[in-house]
Amino acid sequence: MTNDNQSLRGFLETVEQEFPEEILRIREPVSRNLEMTSVVFELDRLGKSPVVIFENIEGTKTPVVTNIAGNRKLLAHCLNAEARNLPTAFRDRCQNYIPCEVVSRGAWDDIVLEGDQVDLTQLPIPFQFSVDAAPYITAGQICARDPETGVDTTGFHRLMLKGKNRLGISLHSRRRMYEFHRRAEARGQSLPAAIVIGTHPLHYMGSMVYAYPPHVRKYEIIGGLFGEPYRLARCGVNNIEVPAGAEIVIEGEILAGVHEPEGPFGEFTGYASYRSTQNVFVAHRVRMRRDALFHSVVSGMSRDHILISCITREGEILNALRRNLPNVKAVHVPHKTCGAFLAIVSMKKIAEGEPKMAMLTALGTELYTKHVIVVDDDVDIFDMEDVMWAVATRVRAEKDIFLVPGVKSAIIDPTSDPKTFTVTKMGIDATAPLNENFAERLTISDAQRTRARQILGNAGVTA
């Protein structure tokens, strides 16, 4: 058995001990149809984003854990960072590749189900939105190897429940897993793969990194986030290595030359997505902990679904920008813009043309990013009202907005061309001009704010 500090349950134990207000246990019976999704969205409406454990799911004894990645404070704690410095901490750590450690046995090897015993319908897979075609495994990390190089990868792909041993899968990100399957299919072979359910948030975060050398393993990036070798164990399909501390492992293959309807599914865009590569995963074996937890990511525009994407994109764009623009201060990808489509860049402008350089770099770094706003460093990029104030008062549309048509974008972006999946990308320079006597911004000093809070506190007004 492995040490659990790199596991989902190790994370839950840390939250309960150090942030008890950020974990919510629901003991009331809850349906797997729609109710878990509704609870998390209602918490978000109330401005709360705790980890949620549904302990009593109707029809199963397996608890469901969700919203593990919806809270910047908790994710920052995992990296020993402050919440506002999370993208920088992520950027620095994920470039420190640490070789993995292979242990003899995974924690998921307590129970092994094979052949007719495999029945994925017995897992508490939520039906999340009424538009969804079926229940979906949303926290399934697909692990597979490149059939040509042998280098493996891990990442999220939505998994539609189609039967006891059959899942629909979409590889629409068209990144490594899509290419691995294409290469296997070109050889007339299915792609051996394992679905891993129940991992630590740092695995979740590291698996979202896209810009890294082809010879590097995602697990080495995740090890960099942990600051120590990531512990893996070999499962029973093609000796694929998977996280040793995971809860459940489903072993099987993504079929070659087989396509079946998959979707619609409530995607991170806030819309039902009908676009899919329509691939099929067949399960041959299930391994799990004796007391397994089922991890689910609430889909749609939940923070659980989007926040990690915000942080990883912030870190990757920041990394690209600082190679040539050291005066860039920070990057923010807001949750409410689907954690993908808008990036806001803060910089200390020292020469005209730098904002456009930053915009072009950001648009070229991240496939999903299609709008970039650059602001001066006096603007709080985490406050959309402040950003929109800069746009409203500093942008001269005829010179500060530029468009780049025909750029490759995300297949599930509802504005992308349905045949080519291209969009027109846009940059907005919301910085004040350097060589003009531009209007001076009104400010209130920190000392004045402190005194104001004291006066209000004495009058009985508190935050």
Coordinates of C-alpha atoms in Angstrom, one line a residue:
M1 CA 0.0 0.0 0.0
T2 CA 1.2 3.5 -0.8
N3 CA 1.6 6.6 1.3
D4 CA -1.5 8.7 0.7
N5 CA -0.1 12.2 0.8
Q6 CA -0.4 12.3 -3.0
S7 CA -3.9 11.0 -3.1
L8 CA -7.4 12.5 -3.1
R9 CA -8.1 11.3 0.4
G10 CA -4.8 12.8 1.6
F11 CA -6.0 16.1 0.2
L12 CA -9.4 15.7 1.9
E13 CA -7.7 15.0 5.2
T14 CA -5.6 18.1 4.9
V15 CA -8.7 20.3 4.2
E16 CA -10.6 18.8 7.1
Q17 CA -7.7 19.5 9.5
E18 CA -6.5 22.9 8.2
F19 CA -9.6 24.4 6.5
P20 CA -12.7 22.8 8.1
E21 CA -14.9 25.6 6.8
E22 CA -14.0 24.6 3.2
I23 CA -15.4 21.1 3.3
L24 CA -19.1 20.2 3.3
R25 CA -20.4 16.7 4.1
I26 CA -24.0 16.1 2.9
R27 CA -25.5 13.1 4.6
E28 CA -29.1 13.6 3.3
P29 CA -30.0 11.0 0.6
V30 CA -29.3 12.6 -2.8
S31 CA -30.2 11.4 -6.3
R32 CA -27.4 11.0 -8.9
N33 CA -29.8 12.6 -11.3
L34 CA -29.2 16.4 -11.5
E35 CA -29.2 17.0 -7.7
M36 CA -25.4 17.1 -7.1
T37 CA -24.9 19.5 -9.9
S38 CA -27.6 21.8 -8.6
V39 CA -26.1 21.8 -5.1
V40 CA -22.7 22.9 -6.3
F41 CA -24.1 25.7 -8.6
E42 CA -26.3 27.0 -5.7
L43 CA -23.2 27.1 -3.5
D44 CA -21.4 29.1 -6.2
R45 CA -24.4 31.5 -6.4
L46 CA -23.9 32.1 -2.7
G47 CA -20.3 32.9 -3.2
K48 CA -19.1 29.6 -1.6
S49 CA -16.9 26.9 -3.1
P50 CA -16.1 24.2 -0.5
V51 CA -15.1 20.6 -1.3
V52 CA -18.4 18.7 -1.2
I53 CA -18.8 15.0 -0.1
F54 CA -22.1 13.4 -0.8
E55 CA -22.1 10.5 1.6
N56 CA -25.5 9.1 0.8
I57 CA -26.2 8.6 -2.9
E58 CA -29.4 6.7 -3.7
G59 CA -28.7 3.2 -5.0
T60 CA -25.1 3.0 -4.0
K61 CA -22.8 2.8 -0.9
T62 CA -20.0 4.7 -2.7
P63 CA -19.6 8.4 -1.7
V64 CA -19.2 11.1 -4.4
V65 CA -16.5 13.7 -3.9
T66 CA -16.8 16.9 -6.0
N67 CA -15.7 20.5 -6.2
I68 CA -12.1 19.7 -5.2
A69 CA -10.7 22.2 -7.6
G70 CA -13.1 25.1 -7.2
N71 CA -11.3 27.1 -4.6
R72 CA -8.1 29.2 -5.3
K73 CA -7.2 29.2 -1.6
L74 CA -7.1 25.4 -1.3
L75 CA -5.2 25.0 -4.6
A76 CA -2.7 27.7 -3.6
H77 CA -2.2 25.8 -0.3
C78 CA -1.3 22.7 -2.2
L79 CA 1.6 24.6 -3.7
N80 CA 2.5 26.5 -0.5
A81 CA 1.5 29.8 -2.2
E82 CA -0.7 32.7 -1.8
A83 CA -3.9 32.7 -3.8
R84 CA -3.0 35.7 -5.9
N85 CA 0.5 34.2 -6.7
L86 CA -1.0 30.8 -7.7
P87 CA -0.3 31.2 -11.5
T88 CA 3.4 32.1 -10.8
A89 CA 3.8 29.3 -8.3
F90 CA 2.3 26.9 -10.8
R91 CA 4.4 28.3 -13.7
D92 CA 7.6 27.8 -11.7
R93 CA 6.8 24.3 -10.3
C94 CA 5.6 22.8 -13.5
Q95 CA 8.8 23.5 -15.3
N96 CA 10.8 21.5 -12.7
Y97 CA 10.3 18.0 -14.1
I98 CA 10.9 15.2 -11.5
P99 CA 11.3 11.6 -12.5
C100 CA 8.6 9.3 -11.2
E101 CA 8.8 6.5 -8.7
V102 CA 7.2 3.1 -9.5
V103 CA 5.9 1.2 -6.5
S104 CA 5.0 -2.5 -6.5
R105 CA 1.2 -2.1 -5.8
G106 CA -1.4 0.6 -6.2
A107 CA -3.9 1.4 -3.5
W108 CA -6.6 0.6 -6.1
D109 CA -5.7 -3.1 -6.3
D110 CA -7.9 -4.2 -3.4
I111 CA -10.8 -5.3 -5.6
V112 CA -10.4 -6.6 -9.2
L113 CA -13.5 -7.1 -11.4
E114 CA -13.1 -8.8 -14.8
G115 CA -15.3 -10.2 -17.6
D116 CA -19.0 -10.3 -16.7
Q117 CA -18.2 -8.7 -13.3
V118 CA -17.4 -5.4 -15.0
D119 CA -20.5 -3.2 -14.7
L120 CA -19.9 0.5 -14.9
T121 CA -23.6 1.3 -14.3
Q122 CA -22.9 0.3 -10.6
L123 CA -20.7 3.4 -10.2
P124 CA -22.5 6.5 -8.9
I125 CA -21.9 8.4 -12.2
P126 CA -24.0 11.6 -12.1
F127 CA -26.5 12.7 -14.7
Q128 CA -25.6 16.4 -14.6
F129 CA -27.8 18.4 -16.9
S130 CA -31.1 17.6 -18.4
V131 CA -29.7 18.2 -21.9
D132 CA -26.9 15.5 -21.4
A133 CA -27.3 12.4 -23.5
A134 CA -26.5 10.1 -20.5
P135 CA -24.6 10.1 -17.2
Y136 CA -21.0 11.1 -17.7
I137 CA -17.7 10.3 -15.9
T138 CA -16.2 13.7 -15.8
A139 CA -13.2 13.2 -13.5
G140 CA -11.8 10.3 -15.5
Q141 CA -8.1 10.8 -16.3
I142 CA -7.3 8.8 -19.5
C143 CA -3.7 7.4 -19.4
A144 CA -2.1 5.9 -22.5
R145 CA 1.2 5.6 -24.3
D146 CA 2.3 7.0 -27.7
P147 CA 2.5 3.8 -29.8
E148 CA 5.5 5.2 -31.6
T149 CA 7.7 6.7 -28.9
G150 CA 6.4 4.9 -25.7
V151 CA 6.0 8.3 -23.9
D152 CA 2.8 8.3 -21.9
T153 CA 0.3 11.1 -21.1
T154 CA -2.7 11.7 -18.8
G155 CA -5.6 14.0 -19.2
F156 CA -9.4 14.6 -18.9
H157 CA -11.8 13.5 -21.6
R158 CA -15.5 13.3 -21.1
L159 CA -16.9 9.8 -20.9
M160 CA -20.5 9.0 -21.7
L161 CA -22.0 5.9 -20.1
K162 CA -23.3 3.7 -22.9
G163 CA -23.5 0.3 -21.2
K164 CA -21.9 -2.0 -18.6
N165 CA -18.5 -2.0 -20.2
R166 CA -18.8 0.7 -22.9
L167 CA -18.2 4.5 -22.8
G168 CA -18.4 7.1 -25.4
I169 CA -15.3 9.4 -25.5
S170 CA -14.5 12.6 -27.3
L171 CA -10.9 13.5 -28.1
H172 CA -11.9 16.9 -29.4
S173 CA -8.9 18.8 -27.8
R174 CA -6.9 17.2 -30.6
R175 CA -3.8 17.1 -28.5
R176 CA -1.6 14.2 -27.5
M177 CA -4.3 11.6 -26.8
Y178 CA -6.0 12.3 -30.1
E179 CA -2.6 11.8 -31.8
F180 CA -1.8 8.6 -29.9
H181 CA -5.1 7.1 -31.0
R182 CA -4.6 8.3 -34.6
R183 CA -1.1 6.6 -34.7
A184 CA -2.5 3.4 -33.2
E185 CA -5.4 3.4 -35.7
A186 CA -3.0 3.9 -38.6
R187 CA -1.5 0.6 -37.6
G188 CA -4.9 -1.0 -37.5
Q189 CA -4.8 -1.2 -33.7
S190 CA -6.9 0.0 -30.8
L191 CA -5.2 2.2 -28.2
P192 CA -4.7 0.5 -24.8
A193 CA -5.8 2.9 -22.1
A194 CA -6.7 3.2 -18.5
I195 CA -9.3 5.5 -16.9
V196 CA -8.2 6.8 -13.5
I197 CA -10.8 8.2 -11.1
G198 CA -10.0 9.9 -7.8
T199 CA -6.7 11.8 -7.9
H200 CA -5.1 14.7 -5.9
P201 CA -5.9 18.2 -7.2
L202 CA -2.2 18.6 -8.2
H203 CA -2.6 15.7 -10.6
Y204 CA -5.7 17.5 -11.9
M205 CA -3.7 20.7 -12.3
G206 CA -0.6 19.1 -13.9
S207 CA -2.7 17.1 -16.3
M208 CA -4.0 20.4 -17.8
V209 CA -0.5 21.5 -18.9
Y210 CA -0.2 21.6 -22.7
A211 CA 3.0 23.4 -23.6
Y212 CA 5.8 21.0 -22.8
P213 CA 8.5 19.0 -24.7
P214 CA 7.3 15.8 -26.4
H215 CA 9.8 13.6 -24.5
V216 CA 8.5 14.8 -21.1
R217 CA 5.9 12.8 -19.2
K218 CA 2.9 14.5 -17.7
Y219 CA 3.7 12.6 -14.5
E220 CA 7.1 14.3 -14.3
I221 CA 5.3 17.7 -14.4
I222 CA 2.9 16.5 -11.7
G223 CA 5.9 15.5 -9.6
G224 CA 7.3 19.0 -10.0
L225 CA 4.1 20.3 -8.6
F226 CA 4.3 18.0 -5.6
G227 CA 8.1 18.7 -5.2
E228 CA 8.9 15.0 -5.1
P229 CA 8.7 11.9 -7.4
Y230 CA 5.1 11.1 -8.3
R231 CA 4.3 7.5 -7.2
L232 CA 3.0 5.3 -9.9
A233 CA 2.0 1.6 -10.2
R234 CA 1.6 -0.6 -13.3
C235 CA -1.9 -1.7 -14.1
G236 CA -3.0 -4.7 -16.1
V237 CA -3.4 -3.1 -19.6
N238 CA -0.2 -2.8 -21.6
N239 CA 1.8 -2.2 -18.3
I240 CA 0.5 1.4 -18.3
E241 CA 1.6 3.3 -15.2
V242 CA -1.1 5.1 -13.3
P243 CA -1.1 7.1 -10.0
A244 CA -0.6 4.6 -7.2
G245 CA -2.9 6.5 -4.8
A246 CA -5.9 6.7 -7.1
E247 CA -9.4 5.4 -6.0
I248 CA -10.5 3.5 -9.1
V249 CA -8.8 2.3 -12.3
I250 CA -10.8 1.1 -15.4
E251 CA -8.6 -0.8 -17.8
G252 CA -9.5 -1.2 -21.5
E253 CA -8.9 0.3 -25.0
I254 CA -10.1 3.1 -27.3
L255 CA -11.3 1.2 -30.3
A256 CA -9.8 1.7 -33.8
G257 CA -12.2 2.5 -36.6
V258 CA -15.3 2.6 -34.4
H259 CA -17.4 5.7 -34.1
E260 CA -20.7 6.0 -32.2
P261 CA -22.9 8.9 -31.3
E262 CA -21.6 10.8 -28.2
G263 CA -23.2 13.8 -26.6
P264 CA -24.7 16.3 -26.2
F265 CA -22.9 17.2 -23.0
G266 CA -23.0 20.4 -20.8
E267 CA -19.6 21.8 -21.5
F268 CA -17.5 24.5 -19.9
T269 CA -18.8 27.1 -22.4
G270 CA -22.2 27.1 -20.6
Y271 CA -23.8 25.5 -23.7
A272 CA -24.7 22.0 -24.7
S273 CA -22.0 20.7 -27.0
Y274 CA -23.0 18.4 -29.8
R275 CA -19.5 18.3 -31.3
S276 CA -17.5 15.2 -30.7
T277 CA -14.9 12.8 -32.2
Q278 CA -17.4 10.0 -31.3
N279 CA -14.8 7.5 -30.1
V280 CA -15.5 4.4 -28.0
F281 CA -13.8 3.0 -24.9
V282 CA -14.4 -0.6 -24.0
A283 CA -13.6 -1.6 -20.4
H284 CA -12.0 -5.0 -19.7
R285 CA -11.2 -4.8 -16.0
V286 CA -12.0 -2.5 -13.0
R287 CA -9.7 -2.2 -10.0
M288 CA -10.6 -0.2 -6.9
R289 CA -9.9 0.5 -3.3
R290 CA -12.1 -1.5 -0.9
D291 CA -13.6 1.8 0.4
A292 CA -13.4 3.7 -2.9
L293 CA -14.5 7.3 -3.3
F294 CA -16.0 8.3 -6.6
H295 CA -14.6 11.7 -7.8
S296 CA -16.8 13.7 -10.1
V297 CA -16.2 17.1 -11.7
V298 CA -19.4 19.2 -11.9
S299 CA -19.7 20.1 -15.6
G300 CA -20.9 23.3 -17.3
M301 CA -19.5 26.6 -16.0
S302 CA -18.8 25.4 -12.5
R303 CA -15.6 26.5 -10.8
D304 CA -14.8 22.9 -10.3
H305 CA -14.8 22.4 -14.1
I306 CA -13.1 25.7 -15.0
L307 CA -10.8 27.1 -12.3
I308 CA -7.9 24.7 -13.0
S309 CA -8.1 25.8 -16.6
C310 CA -7.9 29.4 -15.6
I311 CA -4.8 28.8 -13.5
T312 CA -2.9 26.7 -16.0
R313 CA -3.6 29.1 -18.8
E314 CA -2.6 32.0 -16.6
G315 CA 0.7 30.3 -15.9
E316 CA 1.4 29.2 -19.4
I317 CA 0.6 32.6 -20.9
L318 CA 2.7 34.4 -18.2
N319 CA 5.6 32.0 -18.9
A320 CA 5.4 32.9 -22.7
L321 CA 5.1 36.6 -22.1
R322 CA 8.0 36.9 -19.7
R323 CA 10.5 35.5 -22.2
N324 CA 10.5 38.8 -24.0
L325 CA 8.5 41.2 -21.8
P326 CA 9.9 41.0 -18.3
N327 CA 7.7 44.1 -17.4
V328 CA 4.5 41.9 -17.6
K329 CA 3.2 41.8 -14.0
A330 CA 0.4 39.2 -14.1
V331 CA -2.2 37.3 -16.2
H332 CA -5.8 36.6 -15.3
V333 CA -8.2 34.2 -17.1
P334 CA -11.6 34.9 -15.5
H335 CA -13.8 32.0 -14.6
K336 CA -16.9 33.8 -15.9
T337 CA -15.4 33.9 -19.4
C338 CA -15.4 30.1 -19.4
G339 CA -11.8 29.9 -18.0
A340 CA -10.5 30.0 -21.5
F341 CA -11.7 32.6 -24.0
L342 CA -10.4 35.8 -22.4
A343 CA -7.0 36.6 -21.0
I344 CA -6.2 39.9 -19.2
V345 CA -2.6 41.0 -19.0
S346 CA -1.2 43.5 -16.6
M347 CA 2.1 45.2 -17.5
K348 CA 4.3 48.2 -16.7
K349 CA 4.4 49.7 -20.3
I350 CA 7.7 51.3 -21.1
A351 CA 7.3 51.5 -24.9
E352 CA 4.5 51.8 -27.3
G353 CA 3.9 48.6 -29.1
E354 CA 4.5 46.4 -26.1
P355 CA 0.8 45.7 -25.5
K356 CA 0.3 44.5 -29.1
M357 CA 3.4 42.3 -28.7
A358 CA 1.8 40.9 -25.5
M359 CA -1.5 40.3 -27.2
L360 CA 0.0 38.5 -30.2
T361 CA 2.1 36.3 -27.8
A362 CA -0.9 35.4 -25.7
L363 CA -3.1 34.6 -28.6
G364 CA -0.4 32.4 -30.1
T365 CA 0.3 30.6 -26.8
E366 CA -3.1 29.2 -26.0
L367 CA -5.5 27.6 -28.5
Y368 CA -8.6 28.4 -26.6
T369 CA -7.8 32.1 -25.9
K370 CA -9.4 34.3 -28.5
H371 CA -9.7 37.7 -26.7
V372 CA -6.8 39.5 -24.9
I373 CA -7.0 42.8 -23.0
V374 CA -3.8 44.5 -21.9
V375 CA -4.0 47.0 -19.0
D376 CA -1.6 49.1 -17.1
D377 CA -0.4 47.9 -13.7
D378 CA -2.6 50.3 -11.8
V379 CA -5.6 48.2 -12.9
D380 CA -6.7 45.2 -10.7
I381 CA -7.0 42.4 -13.3
F382 CA -9.0 40.3 -10.8
D383 CA -11.7 43.0 -10.6
M384 CA -13.7 43.0 -13.9
E385 CA -15.2 46.3 -13.0
D386 CA -11.7 47.9 -12.9
V387 CA -10.8 46.2 -16.2
M388 CA -13.9 47.4 -17.9
W389 CA -13.2 50.9 -16.5
A390 CA -9.8 50.8 -18.3
V391 CA -11.5 49.6 -21.5
A392 CA -14.1 52.3 -21.3
T393 CA -11.7 55.2 -20.6
R394 CA -8.4 54.3 -22.3
V395 CA -9.3 52.5 -25.5
R396 CA -9.4 54.3 -28.8
A397 CA -11.1 51.7 -30.9
E398 CA -9.7 52.9 -34.2
K399 CA -6.1 52.3 -33.0
D400 CA -6.3 50.0 -30.0
I401 CA -8.4 47.1 -31.2
F402 CA -7.1 44.6 -33.8
L403 CA -8.6 41.5 -35.3
V404 CA -6.9 38.3 -36.5
P405 CA -9.3 36.3 -38.7
G406 CA -9.1 32.6 -39.5
V407 CA -7.2 31.3 -36.5
K408 CA -7.5 27.7 -35.3
S409 CA -9.6 27.5 -32.1
A410 CA -11.5 25.0 -29.9
I411 CA -13.8 22.6 -31.6
I412 CA -16.4 23.2 -28.8
D413 CA -16.2 27.0 -29.0
P414 CA -19.8 27.8 -30.2
T415 CA -18.4 30.7 -32.3
S416 CA -15.9 28.6 -34.2
D417 CA -16.6 27.7 -37.8
P418 CA -18.4 24.3 -37.8
K419 CA -16.2 23.0 -40.6
T420 CA -12.7 24.5 -40.0
F421 CA -13.1 25.3 -36.2
T422 CA -11.5 28.7 -36.8
V423 CA -12.4 32.0 -35.2
T424 CA -11.4 35.7 -35.5
K425 CA -9.2 36.5 -32.5
M426 CA -9.1 40.0 -31.0
G427 CA -6.7 42.1 -29.0
I428 CA -7.6 45.2 -27.0
D429 CA -4.9 47.7 -25.8
A430 CA -6.5 49.3 -22.7
T431 CA -3.2 51.0 -21.6
A432 CA -2.9 54.7 -21.4
P433 CA -0.6 56.3 -24.0
L434 CA 2.9 57.1 -22.8
N435 CA 3.7 60.3 -24.7
E436 CA 0.6 62.3 -24.0
N437 CA -0.6 64.4 -21.2
F438 CA -3.2 61.7 -20.4
A439 CA -5.8 62.2 -17.6
E440 CA -4.6 61.4 -14.1
R441 CA -6.4 58.6 -12.3
L442 CA -8.1 59.3 -8.9
T443 CA -6.7 57.1 -6.1
I444 CA -7.3 56.4 -2.4
S445 CA -4.2 55.4 -0.5
D446 CA -3.9 52.3 1.7
A447 CA -3.7 54.5 4.8
Q448 CA -6.9 56.2 3.8
R449 CA -8.6 52.9 3.3
T450 CA -7.4 51.6 6.7
R451 CA -8.7 54.8 8.4
A452 CA -12.1 54.5 6.5
R453 CA -12.5 50.9 7.7
Q454 CA -11.8 52.0 11.3
I455 CA -14.4 54.8 11.1
L456 CA -17.0 52.4 9.6
G457 CA -16.1 49.7 12.2
N458 CA -16.7 52.1 15.0
A459 CA -20.1 52.9 13.4
G460 CA -21.0 49.2 13.4
V461 CA -20.3 48.6 9.7
T462 CA -18.2 45.5 8.9
A463 CA -17.3 43.5 5.8

